[in-house]
CSV table of C-alpha atoms and ligand atoms in Angstrom, one decimal:
chain,number,residue,atom,x,y,z
A,1,MET,CA,90.8,-12.9,117.8
A,2,ALA,CA,92.0,-14.9,114.7
A,3,LYS,CA,95.6,-14.1,113.8
A,4,THR,CA,96.2,-12.5,110.5
A,5,ALA,CA,99.9,-10.9,109.3
A,6,GLU,CA,98.4,-8.3,106.5
A,7,VAL,CA,95.6,-6.1,105.8
A,8,SER,CA,93.1,-7.5,103.2
A,9,ILE,CA,92.3,-5.2,101.0
A,10,PRO,CA,94.7,-4.1,98.1
A,11,ALA,CA,96.0,-0.4,98.2
A,12,SER,CA,95.2,-0.3,94.4
A,13,GLU,CA,91.4,-0.5,94.6
A,14,ARG,CA,91.7,2.8,96.6
A,15,GLY,CA,93.2,4.5,93.3
A,16,CYS,CA,96.7,4.7,95.3
A,17,LYS,CA,99.5,2.5,95.9
A,18,LEU,CA,102.0,2.0,98.7
A,19,ARG,CA,105.8,3.0,98.0
A,20,CYS,CA,108.6,2.5,100.4
A,21,VAL,CA,110.5,5.9,101.0
A,22,ALA,CA,114.1,4.5,101.2
A,23,CYS,CA,114.4,1.7,98.5
A,24,GLY,CA,111.4,2.3,96.4
A,25,THR,CA,109.8,-0.8,96.5
A,26,GLU,CA,106.1,-0.6,95.2
A,27,PHE,CA,103.4,-2.6,97.5
A,28,GLU,CA,99.6,-3.3,96.5
A,29,ARG,CA,99.1,-3.9,100.4
A,30,ALA,CA,100.9,-3.3,103.7
A,31,ALA,CA,102.4,-5.5,106.0
A,32,GLN,CA,100.5,-4.5,109.3
A,33,ASP,CA,103.7,-2.6,110.7
A,34,PHE,CA,103.6,-0.5,107.6
A,35,ARG,CA,107.3,-1.2,106.8
A,36,CYS,CA,108.7,-1.9,103.7
A,37,VAL,CA,109.6,-6.1,103.8
A,38,ASN,CA,112.6,-5.5,102.0
A,39,CYS,CA,114.5,-2.8,104.0
A,40,GLY,CA,112.1,-1.9,106.8
A,41,GLU,CA,111.6,1.6,106.1
A,42,LEU,CA,108.2,3.6,106.3
A,43,LEU,CA,105.8,3.5,103.3
A,44,GLU,CA,104.6,6.4,101.4
A,45,VAL,CA,100.9,6.4,99.5
A,46,PHE,CA,101.2,7.5,96.0
A,47,TYR,CA,98.8,7.9,92.9
A,48,PRO,CA,100.1,6.6,90.0
A,49,ALA,CA,97.3,8.6,87.7
A,50,TRP,CA,98.7,11.6,88.7
A,51,GLU,CA,102.1,10.7,89.7
A,52,LYS,CA,103.7,12.9,86.6
A,53,GLY,CA,101.9,15.8,87.5
A,54,ASP,CA,99.3,17.3,85.5
A,55,PRO,CA,98.1,20.8,85.3
A,56,SER,CA,95.1,20.7,83.4
A,57,HIS,CA,92.7,20.4,86.4
A,58,ALA,CA,94.0,22.8,88.7
A,59,ASP,CA,90.8,25.1,88.4
A,60,GLU,CA,88.4,22.3,88.2
A,61,LEU,CA,89.5,21.4,91.7
A,62,ARG,CA,89.8,25.1,93.1
A,63,THR,CA,86.3,25.4,91.9
A,64,LEU,CA,84.8,21.8,93.2
A,65,TRP,CA,86.7,22.2,96.9
A,66,LEU,CA,84.8,25.4,97.0
A,67,GLU,CA,81.7,24.2,95.7
A,68,ARG,CA,81.6,21.9,98.4
A,69,ARG,CA,81.6,24.1,101.3
A,70,LYS,CA,77.8,24.7,100.4
A,71,SER,CA,77.2,21.3,100.6
A,72,LEU,CA,75.2,19.3,103.7
A,73,HIS,CA,76.8,16.2,102.9
A,74,ALA,CA,78.7,15.1,105.7
A,75,LEU,CA,81.9,14.0,103.5
A,76,ASP,CA,81.5,17.7,102.2
A,77,GLN,CA,81.6,19.2,105.4
A,78,SER,CA,84.8,17.4,106.4
A,79,GLY,CA,87.7,19.5,105.8
A,80,VAL,CA,89.4,16.7,104.9
A,81,TRP,CA,87.1,14.6,102.6
A,82,ARG,CA,86.4,18.1,100.6
A,83,PHE,CA,89.5,17.3,99.0
A,84,ARG,CA,89.4,14.1,98.5
A,85,GLU,CA,90.5,14.2,95.0
A,86,LEU,CA,93.6,13.9,96.6
A,87,LEU,CA,93.0,11.1,99.1
A,88,PRO,CA,92.8,7.2,99.2
A,89,GLY,CA,89.8,6.7,97.5
A,90,MET,CA,87.1,4.3,99.8
A,91,LEU,CA,85.2,1.3,98.4
A,92,ASP,CA,82.4,2.8,99.8
A,93,TRP,CA,82.3,6.7,100.7
A,94,ASN,CA,79.2,6.4,102.7
A,95,LYS,CA,81.2,4.2,105.2
A,96,VAL,CA,83.9,7.4,106.1
A,97,ILE,CA,83.9,7.8,109.8
A,98,THR,CA,84.1,11.6,110.3
A,99,LEU,CA,83.4,14.3,112.8
A,100,ARG,CA,83.8,16.8,110.6
A,101,GLU,CA,87.4,17.4,111.0
A,102,GLY,CA,89.4,20.0,109.5
A,103,ASN,CA,87.8,23.4,108.8
A,104,THR,CA,90.0,25.1,111.0
A,105,PRO,CA,90.9,28.8,110.9
A,106,ILE,CA,93.8,30.9,110.3
A,107,PHE,CA,94.4,33.8,112.9
A,108,GLU,CA,96.1,36.9,113.0
A,109,LEU,CA,99.2,36.9,115.9
A,110,PRO,CA,99.9,41.0,116.1
A,111,ARG,CA,101.9,41.0,119.2
A,112,CYS,CA,103.4,37.8,118.5
A,113,ALA,CA,104.6,39.4,115.1
A,114,LYS,CA,105.9,42.3,117.1
A,115,SER,CA,107.7,40.3,119.6
A,116,ALA,CA,109.3,37.8,116.8
A,117,GLY,CA,110.4,40.9,114.6
A,118,VAL,CA,108.1,40.1,111.5
A,119,ARG,CA,105.7,42.8,109.8
A,120,ARG,CA,102.5,40.3,109.7
A,121,LEU,CA,102.2,36.7,111.0
A,122,ARG,CA,99.7,34.3,111.0
A,123,ALA,CA,98.6,31.0,112.6
A,124,LYS,CA,96.6,27.9,111.5
A,125,HIS,CA,95.2,26.5,114.7
A,126,GLN,CA,95.0,22.8,114.0
A,127,GLY,CA,93.9,22.9,117.9
A,128,MET,CA,90.2,23.7,116.6
A,129,ASN,CA,89.7,20.3,115.4
A,130,PRO,CA,87.0,17.9,117.1
A,131,THR,CA,89.2,16.3,119.9
A,132,GLY,CA,91.5,19.6,119.7
A,133,SER,CA,94.5,18.5,118.1
A,134,PHE,CA,95.9,18.1,114.2
A,135,LYS,CA,95.4,14.4,114.9
A,136,ASP,CA,92.0,14.0,113.5
A,137,THR,CA,92.6,15.1,110.1
A,138,GLY,CA,94.9,12.4,110.2
A,139,MET,CA,92.3,9.6,112.2
A,140,THR,CA,89.4,10.2,110.2
A,141,ALA,CA,91.3,8.9,107.0
A,142,ALA,CA,93.0,5.7,109.0
A,143,ILE,CA,90.4,4.7,111.0
A,144,SER,CA,87.8,4.9,107.9
A,145,VAL,CA,90.7,2.2,106.2
A,146,ALA,CA,90.7,0.3,109.4
A,147,VAL,CA,86.6,0.2,109.4
A,148,GLU,CA,87.0,-1.1,105.4
A,149,GLU,CA,89.5,-3.8,106.3
A,150,LYS,CA,87.1,-5.1,108.9
A,151,PHE,CA,89.3,-4.6,112.2
A,152,ARG,CA,88.0,-5.1,115.5
A,153,TRP,CA,90.7,-3.1,117.1
A,154,VAL,CA,93.0,-0.2,116.6
A,155,ALA,CA,95.9,0.6,118.9
A,156,CYS,CA,98.6,3.7,119.2
A,157,ALA,CA,101.3,4.8,121.0
A,158,SER,CA,101.0,7.9,122.2
A,159,THR,CA,102.1,11.4,123.9
A,160,GLY,CA,98.4,12.3,124.1
A,161,ASN,CA,96.7,13.7,121.5
A,162,THR,CA,96.9,10.7,118.9
A,163,SER,CA,95.3,8.8,121.5
A,164,ALA,CA,92.6,11.1,122.4
A,165,SER,CA,92.0,11.6,118.5
A,166,MET,CA,92.5,7.6,118.2
A,167,ALA,CA,90.0,7.0,120.7
A,168,ALA,CA,87.4,9.5,119.2
A,169,TYR,CA,87.2,8.2,116.0
A,170,ALA,CA,87.1,4.6,117.4
A,171,ALA,CA,84.0,5.0,119.4
A,172,GLN,CA,82.4,6.8,116.5
A,173,ALA,CA,83.1,3.8,113.8
A,174,GLY,CA,82.1,1.2,116.7
A,175,LEU,CA,85.5,0.0,116.9
A,176,ARG,CA,87.8,-0.8,120.4
A,177,SER,CA,90.9,0.8,120.7
A,178,LEU,CA,94.2,0.0,123.0
A,179,VAL,CA,96.1,3.1,123.6
A,180,LEU,CA,99.7,2.5,125.2
A,181,ILE,CA,101.0,6.2,127.0
A,182,PRO,CA,104.2,6.9,128.9
A,183,GLU,CA,103.2,7.1,132.3
A,184,GLY,CA,103.6,10.4,134.0
A,185,LYS,CA,104.4,11.7,131.1
A,186,ILE,CA,101.0,13.0,129.4
A,187,SER,CA,98.7,15.9,130.1
A,188,TRP,CA,95.9,15.0,132.2
A,189,GLY,CA,93.5,16.6,129.8
A,190,LYS,CA,94.6,14.1,126.8
A,191,LEU,CA,94.3,11.0,129.2
A,192,SER,CA,90.9,11.8,130.3
A,193,GLN,CA,89.7,12.2,126.7
A,194,ALA,CA,91.0,8.5,125.5
A,195,LEU,CA,89.0,7.6,128.7
A,196,ASP,CA,85.8,9.6,128.0
A,197,TYR,CA,85.9,7.9,124.4
A,198,GLY,CA,86.1,4.6,126.0
A,199,ALA,CA,89.7,3.1,124.8
A,200,LEU,CA,91.4,0.6,126.6
A,201,THR,CA,94.3,2.9,128.3
A,202,CYS,CA,97.4,1.4,129.3
A,203,GLN,CA,100.0,3.7,131.2
A,204,LEU,CA,103.4,2.1,130.8
A,205,ARG,CA,106.6,2.9,132.8
A,206,THR,CA,108.6,4.1,130.1
A,207,ASP,CA,109.0,7.0,127.3
A,208,PHE,CA,106.7,7.4,124.0
A,209,ASP,CA,109.8,5.8,122.2
A,210,GLY,CA,109.3,2.8,124.5
A,211,CYS,CA,105.3,2.5,123.8
A,212,LEU,CA,106.1,2.3,120.3
A,213,GLN,CA,108.4,-0.2,120.6
A,214,LEU,CA,106.3,-2.3,122.2
A,215,LEU,CA,103.1,-1.6,120.2
A,216,ARG,CA,105.0,-2.7,117.3
A,217,GLU,CA,105.5,-6.4,119.1
A,218,VAL,CA,101.7,-6.2,120.1
A,219,ILE,CA,100.7,-6.1,116.4
A,220,ARG,CA,103.0,-8.8,115.7
A,221,ARG,CA,101.1,-11.3,117.9
A,222,LEU,CA,97.2,-9.8,117.3
A,223,PRO,CA,95.1,-8.4,114.4
A,224,VAL,CA,95.1,-4.9,115.8
A,225,TYR,CA,95.0,-1.8,113.1
A,226,LEU,CA,98.2,0.1,114.1
A,227,LEU,CA,97.4,3.9,113.9
A,228,ASN,CA,100.9,5.7,115.0
A,229,SER,CA,102.1,7.9,112.2
A,230,VAL,CA,104.0,5.3,110.6
A,231,ASN,CA,100.5,4.4,109.2
A,232,PRO,CA,101.0,6.2,105.5
A,233,TYR,CA,96.5,6.8,105.5
A,234,ARG,CA,97.3,9.1,108.4
A,235,LEU,CA,99.4,11.4,106.9
A,236,GLU,CA,96.8,11.6,103.4
A,237,GLY,CA,94.4,12.9,105.8
A,238,GLN,CA,96.8,15.1,107.8
A,239,LYS,CA,98.4,16.6,104.5
A,240,THR,CA,94.9,18.5,103.8
A,241,ALA,CA,95.6,20.8,106.0
A,242,ALA,CA,98.2,22.3,103.8
A,243,ILE,CA,95.7,22.0,101.0
A,244,GLU,CA,93.1,24.4,103.1
A,245,LEU,CA,95.6,26.6,104.2
A,246,LEU,CA,96.2,27.7,100.8
A,247,GLU,CA,92.8,27.5,99.8
A,248,GLN,CA,92.3,30.0,102.7
A,249,LEU,CA,95.2,32.3,101.4
A,250,GLY,CA,93.4,32.2,98.0
A,251,TRP,CA,96.4,30.1,96.7
A,252,SER,CA,99.1,32.8,97.4
A,253,VAL,CA,101.9,30.8,98.8
A,254,PRO,CA,103.5,32.0,102.0
A,255,ASP,CA,107.0,32.1,102.4
A,256,HIS,CA,107.4,30.3,105.2
A,257,ILE,CA,105.4,27.4,106.9
A,258,VAL,CA,106.5,26.7,110.6
A,259,VAL,CA,105.6,23.2,112.3
A,260,PRO,CA,106.6,21.8,115.6
A,261,GLY,CA,108.4,18.6,115.2
A,262,GLY,CA,107.8,15.3,117.5
A,263,ASN,CA,107.6,12.0,115.5
A,264,LEU,CA,107.9,14.1,112.6
A,265,GLY,CA,105.0,13.0,110.6
A,266,ASN,CA,103.2,15.8,110.3
A,267,SER,CA,105.9,18.2,108.5
A,268,SER,CA,106.2,14.6,106.5
A,269,ALA,CA,102.7,15.3,105.4
A,270,LEU,CA,102.3,19.2,105.3
A,271,GLY,CA,105.2,19.0,102.7
A,272,LYS,CA,103.9,15.5,101.0
A,273,ALA,CA,100.8,17.8,100.2
A,274,LEU,CA,103.1,20.9,99.1
A,275,LEU,CA,105.0,18.9,96.5
A,276,GLU,CA,101.6,17.2,95.5
A,277,MET,CA,100.0,20.7,94.7
A,278,GLN,CA,102.9,21.9,92.8
A,279,GLY,CA,102.8,19.0,90.7
A,280,LEU,CA,98.8,19.7,90.0
A,281,GLY,CA,99.6,23.1,89.3
A,282,LEU,CA,97.7,24.3,92.3
A,283,ILE,CA,100.6,26.4,93.5
A,284,SER,CA,103.5,27.4,91.6
A,285,ARG,CA,106.3,27.3,94.1
A,286,LEU,CA,106.8,25.9,97.5
A,287,PRO,CA,107.2,27.7,101.0
A,288,LYS,CA,109.9,26.8,103.1
A,289,VAL,CA,109.1,24.3,105.7
A,290,SER,CA,110.8,24.7,108.9
A,291,VAL,CA,110.6,22.0,112.0
A,292,ILE,CA,111.1,23.0,115.4
A,293,GLN,CA,112.0,20.9,118.4
A,294,ALA,CA,112.5,21.7,121.8
A,295,ALA,CA,115.9,21.5,122.9
A,296,GLY,CA,115.5,18.5,125.2
A,297,ALA,CA,114.0,16.6,122.6
A,298,ASN,CA,115.8,17.7,119.3
A,299,PRO,CA,116.8,14.0,117.4
A,300,LEU,CA,115.9,15.9,114.1
A,301,VAL,CA,118.4,18.9,114.8
A,302,ARG,CA,121.0,16.8,115.8
A,303,THR,CA,120.6,14.8,113.0
A,304,ILE,CA,121.3,17.2,110.5
A,305,ARG,CA,124.1,19.3,112.6
A,306,GLU,CA,126.0,16.2,113.5
A,307,ASN,CA,125.3,13.6,110.8
A,308,ARG,CA,124.2,15.9,107.5
A,309,GLY,CA,121.0,13.9,107.6
A,310,LYS,CA,122.8,10.7,107.0
A,311,SER,CA,121.7,8.9,110.0
A,312,LEU,CA,119.4,9.6,112.8
A,313,VAL,CA,120.9,10.9,116.4
A,314,THR,CA,118.4,9.3,118.8
A,315,VAL,CA,118.1,11.1,122.3
A,316,GLN,CA,116.9,10.8,125.6
A,317,PRO,CA,114.0,13.3,125.3
A,318,ASP,CA,113.1,15.5,128.4
A,319,THR,CA,110.7,18.5,128.0
A,320,MET,CA,107.4,20.0,129.7
A,321,ALA,CA,106.0,20.1,126.0
A,322,THR,CA,105.0,16.4,126.5
A,323,ALA,CA,103.5,16.2,122.8
A,324,ILE,CA,106.7,16.5,121.6
A,325,GLN,CA,108.8,14.3,123.9
A,326,ILE,CA,110.1,12.0,121.6
A,327,GLY,CA,113.7,10.7,121.1
A,328,ASN,CA,113.5,8.8,118.3
A,329,PRO,CA,111.1,9.9,115.7
A,330,ALA,CA,109.6,7.5,113.0
A,331,SER,CA,109.2,9.7,110.2
A,332,TRP,CA,112.6,11.4,110.2
A,333,ARG,CA,113.7,10.4,106.6
A,334,LYS,CA,110.2,11.8,105.1
A,335,ALA,CA,110.7,15.0,107.5
A,336,LEU,CA,114.3,15.7,106.0
A,337,ARG,CA,113.3,15.1,102.5
A,338,VAL,CA,110.8,18.0,103.2
A,339,LEU,CA,113.3,20.0,104.3
A,340,ASP,CA,115.3,19.4,101.5
A,341,ALA,CA,112.4,19.9,99.1
A,342,THR,CA,111.6,23.1,100.3
A,343,GLY,CA,114.7,24.5,101.6
A,344,GLY,CA,113.3,24.7,105.1
A,345,THR,CA,115.4,24.3,108.1
A,346,ALA,CA,115.5,22.5,111.6
A,347,GLU,CA,115.9,24.7,115.0
A,348,GLU,CA,115.7,24.0,118.6
A,349,VAL,CA,114.3,26.0,121.7
A,350,SER,CA,114.2,26.2,125.5
A,351,GLU,CA,112.2,25.5,128.0
A,352,ALA,CA,112.1,28.7,129.0
A,353,GLU,CA,111.8,30.1,125.4
A,354,ILE,CA,108.9,27.6,124.8
A,355,ALA,CA,107.0,29.0,127.8
A,356,LEU,CA,107.2,32.6,126.9
A,357,ALA,CA,106.3,32.0,123.3
A,358,LYS,CA,103.0,30.4,124.6
A,359,ALA,CA,101.9,33.0,126.5
A,360,GLU,CA,102.6,35.3,124.0
A,361,ILE,CA,99.9,33.4,121.8
A,362,GLY,CA,97.9,33.6,124.6
A,363,SER,CA,98.0,37.1,124.8
A,364,ASP,CA,97.1,37.5,121.1
A,365,GLY,CA,93.7,35.9,122.0
A,366,VAL,CA,94.5,32.6,120.5
A,367,GLY,CA,96.0,30.3,122.9
A,368,CYS,CA,97.9,26.8,122.2
A,369,GLU,CA,99.4,23.7,124.3
A,370,PRO,CA,103.0,24.2,124.9
A,371,ALA,CA,104.4,21.9,121.9
A,372,SER,CA,102.6,24.4,119.5
A,373,ALA,CA,104.2,27.5,121.0
A,374,VAL,CA,107.9,25.9,120.0
A,375,THR,CA,106.9,27.2,116.5
A,376,LEU,CA,106.7,31.2,117.7
A,377,ALA,CA,109.9,30.3,119.8
A,378,GLY,CA,111.6,29.0,116.4
A,379,LEU,CA,110.3,31.6,114.5
A,380,LYS,CA,112.4,34.2,116.4
A,381,LYS,CA,115.5,32.4,116.1
A,382,LEU,CA,114.8,32.0,112.4
A,383,VAL,CA,114.6,35.5,111.8
A,384,ALA,CA,117.9,36.2,114.4
A,385,ARG,CA,119.4,33.9,112.1
A,386,LYS,CA,118.2,36.0,109.5
A,387,PHE,CA,116.8,32.6,107.6
A,388,VAL,CA,113.3,34.5,107.7
A,389,ALA,CA,113.2,38.5,106.6
A,390,PRO,CA,110.9,40.7,108.2
A,391,ASP,CA,108.7,41.4,105.4
A,392,GLU,CA,108.3,37.6,104.3
A,393,SER,CA,104.8,36.3,105.2
A,394,VAL,CA,104.7,33.4,107.7
A,395,VAL,CA,102.5,31.2,108.9
A,396,LEU,CA,103.0,29.0,112.4
A,397,ILE,CA,101.0,25.5,112.5
A,398,LEU,CA,99.5,25.7,115.7
A,399,THR,CA,99.0,22.2,116.7
A,400,GLY,CA,96.9,21.3,119.7
A,401,HIS,CA,94.2,23.5,121.7
A,402,VAL,CA,95.0,25.7,124.8
A,403,LEU,CA,92.9,23.8,126.9
A,404,LYS,CA,95.0,20.4,126.0
A,405,ASP,CA,97.8,21.2,129.2
A,406,PRO,CA,95.8,23.6,131.5
A,407,GLU,CA,98.1,22.4,134.4
A,408,TYR,CA,101.1,24.1,132.3
A,409,THR,CA,99.4,27.5,131.6
A,410,LEU,CA,98.6,27.6,135.3
A,411,LYS,CA,101.8,27.3,136.8
A,412,PHE,CA,103.3,29.6,134.3
A,413,HIS,CA,101.0,32.2,135.4
A,414,ARG,CA,101.6,31.5,139.2
A,415,GLY,CA,105.5,31.1,138.5
A,416,GLU,CA,105.8,27.5,139.4
A,417,LEU,CA,106.5,26.2,135.9
A,418,PHE,CA,110.1,25.2,136.6
A,419,THR,CA,109.8,24.6,140.3
A,420,GLY,CA,111.0,21.0,141.1
A,421,THR,CA,112.0,20.2,137.4
A,422,GLY,CA,115.9,21.0,137.4
A,423,TYR,CA,115.4,23.1,134.4
A,424,GLU,CA,117.1,26.4,134.4
A,425,SER,CA,115.6,28.9,136.6
A,426,GLU,CA,112.6,31.3,135.4
A,427,PRO,CA,114.2,34.0,133.4
A,428,LYS,CA,112.8,37.7,134.1
A,429,GLN,CA,110.7,37.8,130.5
A,430,PHE,CA,108.4,36.0,132.2
A,431,ASP,CA,107.4,39.0,134.6
A,432,GLY,CA,105.9,40.8,131.8
A,433,GLN,CA,103.7,38.1,130.5
A,434,ARG,CA,102.7,36.4,134.2
A,435,ARG,CA,99.1,37.0,134.2
A,436,GLU,CA,98.5,35.5,138.3
A,437,PRO,CA,94.8,35.0,139.2
A,438,LEU,CA,94.3,37.5,142.4
A,439,ILE,CA,92.2,35.8,145.4
A,440,LEU,CA,90.3,38.9,147.0
A,441,ASP,CA,88.0,39.6,149.5
A,442,PRO,CA,84.2,39.3,148.1
A,443,ASP,CA,84.4,43.5,148.4
A,444,PRO,CA,83.9,45.3,145.1
A,445,ASP,CA,86.3,48.4,146.2
A,446,ALA,CA,89.0,45.4,146.5
A,447,VAL,CA,87.7,44.6,142.7
A,448,VAL,CA,88.2,48.3,141.6
A,449,ARG,CA,91.8,48.8,143.3
A,450,ALA,CA,93.0,45.5,141.6
A,451,LEU,CA,91.4,47.1,138.3
A,452,GLU,CA,92.9,50.6,138.8
A,453,ALA,CA,96.3,49.1,139.7
A,454,ALA,CA,96.4,46.7,136.7
A,455,ASP,CA,95.3,50.0,134.7
A,456,ALA,CA,98.3,52.0,135.9
B,501,F0G,N1,102.2,19.1,118.5
B,501,F0G,C1,101.3,18.4,119.1
B,501,F0G,C2,100.3,19.4,120.0
B,501,F0G,C3,101.3,16.7,119.4
B,501,F0G,O1,100.7,16.2,119.8
B,501,F0G,C4,102.6,16.5,118.4
B,501,F0G,C5,102.8,14.8,118.3
B,501,F0G,C6,103.6,17.2,117.6
B,501,F0G,C7,102.9,18.6,117.7
B,501,F0G,C8,104.4,16.6,116.7
B,501,F0G,O2,104.0,16.1,115.5
B,501,F0G,O3,104.8,14.1,115.9
B,501,F0G,O4,104.0,14.6,113.7
B,501,F0G,O5,106.0,15.5,114.8
B,501,F0G,N2,102.1,14.5,119.1
B,501,F0G,C9,102.1,12.6,118.9
B,501,F0G,C10,100.9,11.9,119.9
B,501,F0G,C11,103.0,12.1,118.8
B,501,F0G,O6,101.0,10.9,120.3
B,501,F0G,O7,99.9,12.6,120.3
B,501,F0G,P1,104.5,14.9,114.9
């Protein structure tokens, strides 16, 4: 493999440029680690042509995007590329790698609304993407750039979903993929996806932050395209979830959007889209974007509480919501900007609160993986804090499918979730949500008795 230090195609040829989020330096092309060569901070994509904000095209864009829903073209059938006016332009649109990501539904959560103390609650389920998580919306964009730049290998460190998504898109593109995951700290479902899609999968005896650190060293040595969310093209794809959400709501802006926080790429991406939509006159005000973390992996919450957002407080992460078991989030500055710009907040929730919220989302017939359930658990706290009023409109972003981590779900319903974990003992409220499977003789009377007992 030949060595290369830089990506080869100037970003300006895509109608966009890159800019450092800390020192503001602009770049035509990124270094391979996607960090500013002056100050080491992250880069973001920006579009000089509409940087100043131009509301004159809002109606035209809304109509165009809606029209594309009728199209049979692969690009239009993608819930990401349908919004391509707000995405980096490709040199050859026919080479975009898409699995028809996006197009995810909004569900009503009536029981969860009651439990959270709000009149109405909706969820946009990003777990309904092709590989079962929101990562697909970003991966289509960044993998397409990797193809355009003629990389043979792509790589990521992951808590599971990024690796599953990257492996799938790389396979579809005919690229090789390298996955670095923390050994014993990701769900089997996600690991199995990476294997099935053909990734070279390395389980490292460290945590996610350790994997990401190590990957930075690997990409210094080899021409491998980095696909963690420090890659700003991934966030461009991910931001389309917010555009699609607003379109689904008829461009009527909700009061609150509640997002789980891990490496903090997703909250950054959604916030970026909201600000861009406001600049383009697609929406007239901003929803408050709030980020929820597990109490055992709460660097953003602590950064705000203890340091007023000035410098990152890193933590040793510990949560059963393995997707967000991250103590040193790369995009903390970007996420803080989103909270500031939208007037949102950060909150933390316990393991028991996460488990209960997950079962409640299940009982609305929707379901999600543990990391996504922090949104409902967090919303309850935001209502208790009076940050969210009962009659305000709230949308939760559910990030992963319920089948991503069935082991967690089974343990919860069997009453074994906290067994041998060292977490607090299981609270009484679990009983009301637990739906343990019954083992019965193959006898109709036994089944009838079970039904009658359940109906009592
Ligand atoms: N929810 C799920 C299901 C996730 O997989 C992740 C992150 C998050 C929320 C947090 O999003 O990092 O953008 O703040 N998963 C990454 C991964 C880290 O490797 O799959 P974030």
